[in-house]
Amino acid sequence: MDAQTLVDERGELWLALAPLWLEREPRETDYASMVAVIQRHDLTVRELEWVFRLELAPVLSRQQMSVAGEWRSFDDYKLMKQLVAHNLRLNGWRRKSWALFSGLTTMMTRHRWNELMGRVLVERGEVP
């Protein structure tokens, strides 16, 4: 898959979910916006979990853990470049390694993710 295809297929979703890693707790409007974007992407909860764990967390957790990093907001262009570069390399042993360590990279945002997935399930008329 090339960079433009990644941006076309995942860019909106990645940028919508990035606030899960910000310093502040997401507001109601943030969650509502995330749910709306998720609904447009027609992914299962399982597929969304892998987007969270493999496509986003390895990049965004580094930003979150950086002492020098600013994590009150993101530069969307810079973030997209980092996400595309990561995801272009995400195959074979890299995918397996990130899957193995995804518990560590998602640890600080797991509570927010669980809240979001509960809202997605309610929106879809499923039991959370």
XYZ file of C-alpha atoms in Angstrom:
128
model
C 0.000 0.000 0.000
C 1.335 3.446 -0.847
C 1.280 6.593 1.311
C -1.586 8.283 -0.520
C -3.805 5.216 -0.191
C -3.083 5.103 3.542
C -4.002 8.761 3.928
C -7.160 8.304 1.866
C -8.284 5.204 3.768
C -7.170 6.005 7.316
C -6.213 9.675 7.573
C -9.562 10.990 8.778
C -9.894 8.147 11.289
C -6.349 8.574 12.615
C -6.757 12.318 13.134
C -10.165 11.831 14.757
C -8.771 9.308 17.271
C -5.516 11.160 18.049
C -7.096 13.266 20.845
C -7.275 10.094 22.942
C -3.560 10.667 23.582
C -3.783 14.342 24.526
C -3.010 15.609 28.012
C -6.629 16.534 28.724
C -9.595 14.216 28.953
C -11.744 14.231 25.796
C -14.905 16.334 26.041
C -18.372 15.157 25.058
C -17.960 16.925 21.720
C -14.655 15.097 21.142
C -16.265 11.718 21.751
C -19.255 12.601 19.552
C -16.918 13.613 16.730
C -14.890 10.411 17.087
C -18.033 8.256 17.013
C -19.270 10.042 13.878
C -15.972 9.437 12.054
C -15.844 5.810 13.181
C -19.352 5.250 11.850
C -18.305 6.535 8.409
C -15.464 4.010 8.241
C -17.536 0.839 8.580
C -14.989 -1.062 10.688
C -15.851 -3.726 13.230
C -14.959 -3.197 16.886
C -12.213 -5.788 16.446
C -10.779 -3.931 13.439
C -10.942 -0.660 15.375
C -9.045 -2.278 18.243
C -6.203 -3.161 15.860
C -6.185 0.367 14.419
C -5.851 1.632 18.010
C -3.166 -0.876 19.025
C -1.046 -1.213 15.892
C -1.604 1.817 13.697
C -1.926 4.609 16.262
C -0.512 3.654 19.663
C 3.123 3.058 18.620
C 3.365 6.590 17.210
C 1.174 8.502 19.629
C 2.449 6.843 22.803
C 5.968 8.041 21.926
C 4.606 11.562 21.643
C 2.808 11.180 24.954
C 5.861 9.839 26.780
C 8.288 12.400 25.389
C 9.531 14.827 28.040
C 10.069 17.497 25.410
C 6.903 16.668 23.506
C 3.921 18.989 23.418
C 0.782 16.954 23.871
C -1.880 19.549 24.433
C -2.434 19.525 20.655
C -0.955 17.941 17.541
C 0.425 19.330 14.321
C -1.843 17.333 11.983
C 0.611 17.411 9.057
C 3.569 16.231 11.145
C 1.429 13.612 12.877
C 0.114 12.302 9.557
C 3.673 11.989 8.210
C 4.680 9.978 11.296
C 1.617 7.749 11.098
C 2.077 7.063 7.392
C 5.788 6.269 7.833
C 5.005 3.894 10.711
C 2.189 2.149 8.874
C 4.181 1.704 5.670
C 6.722 -0.274 7.725
C 4.053 -2.192 9.685
C 4.386 -5.713 8.344
C 5.924 -9.043 9.290
C 7.970 -8.972 12.473
C 7.176 -5.290 13.152
C 3.442 -6.014 13.221
C 3.998 -8.969 15.561
C 6.276 -6.931 17.840
C 3.807 -4.072 18.130
C 0.984 -6.546 18.756
C 3.042 -8.109 21.536
C 3.848 -4.791 23.206
C 0.549 -3.046 22.479
C -0.546 -3.395 26.089
C 2.250 -1.033 27.079
C 1.618 1.473 24.311
C -2.122 1.646 25.015
C -1.957 1.543 28.805
C -2.315 5.300 29.373
C -5.280 5.682 27.000
C -7.111 2.392 27.501
C -9.778 3.944 29.746
C -10.551 6.545 27.075
C -10.658 3.884 24.364
C -13.056 1.766 26.415
C -15.324 4.786 26.900
C -15.248 5.488 23.159
C -15.993 1.881 22.215
C -18.936 1.852 24.634
C -20.325 4.898 22.855
C -19.742 3.303 19.449
C -21.626 0.182 20.509
C -24.547 2.259 21.811
C -24.600 4.209 18.530
C -24.705 0.922 16.625
C -27.511 -0.401 18.833
C -25.322 -3.114 20.339
C -24.859 -3.974 23.998
C -21.674 -2.454 25.456
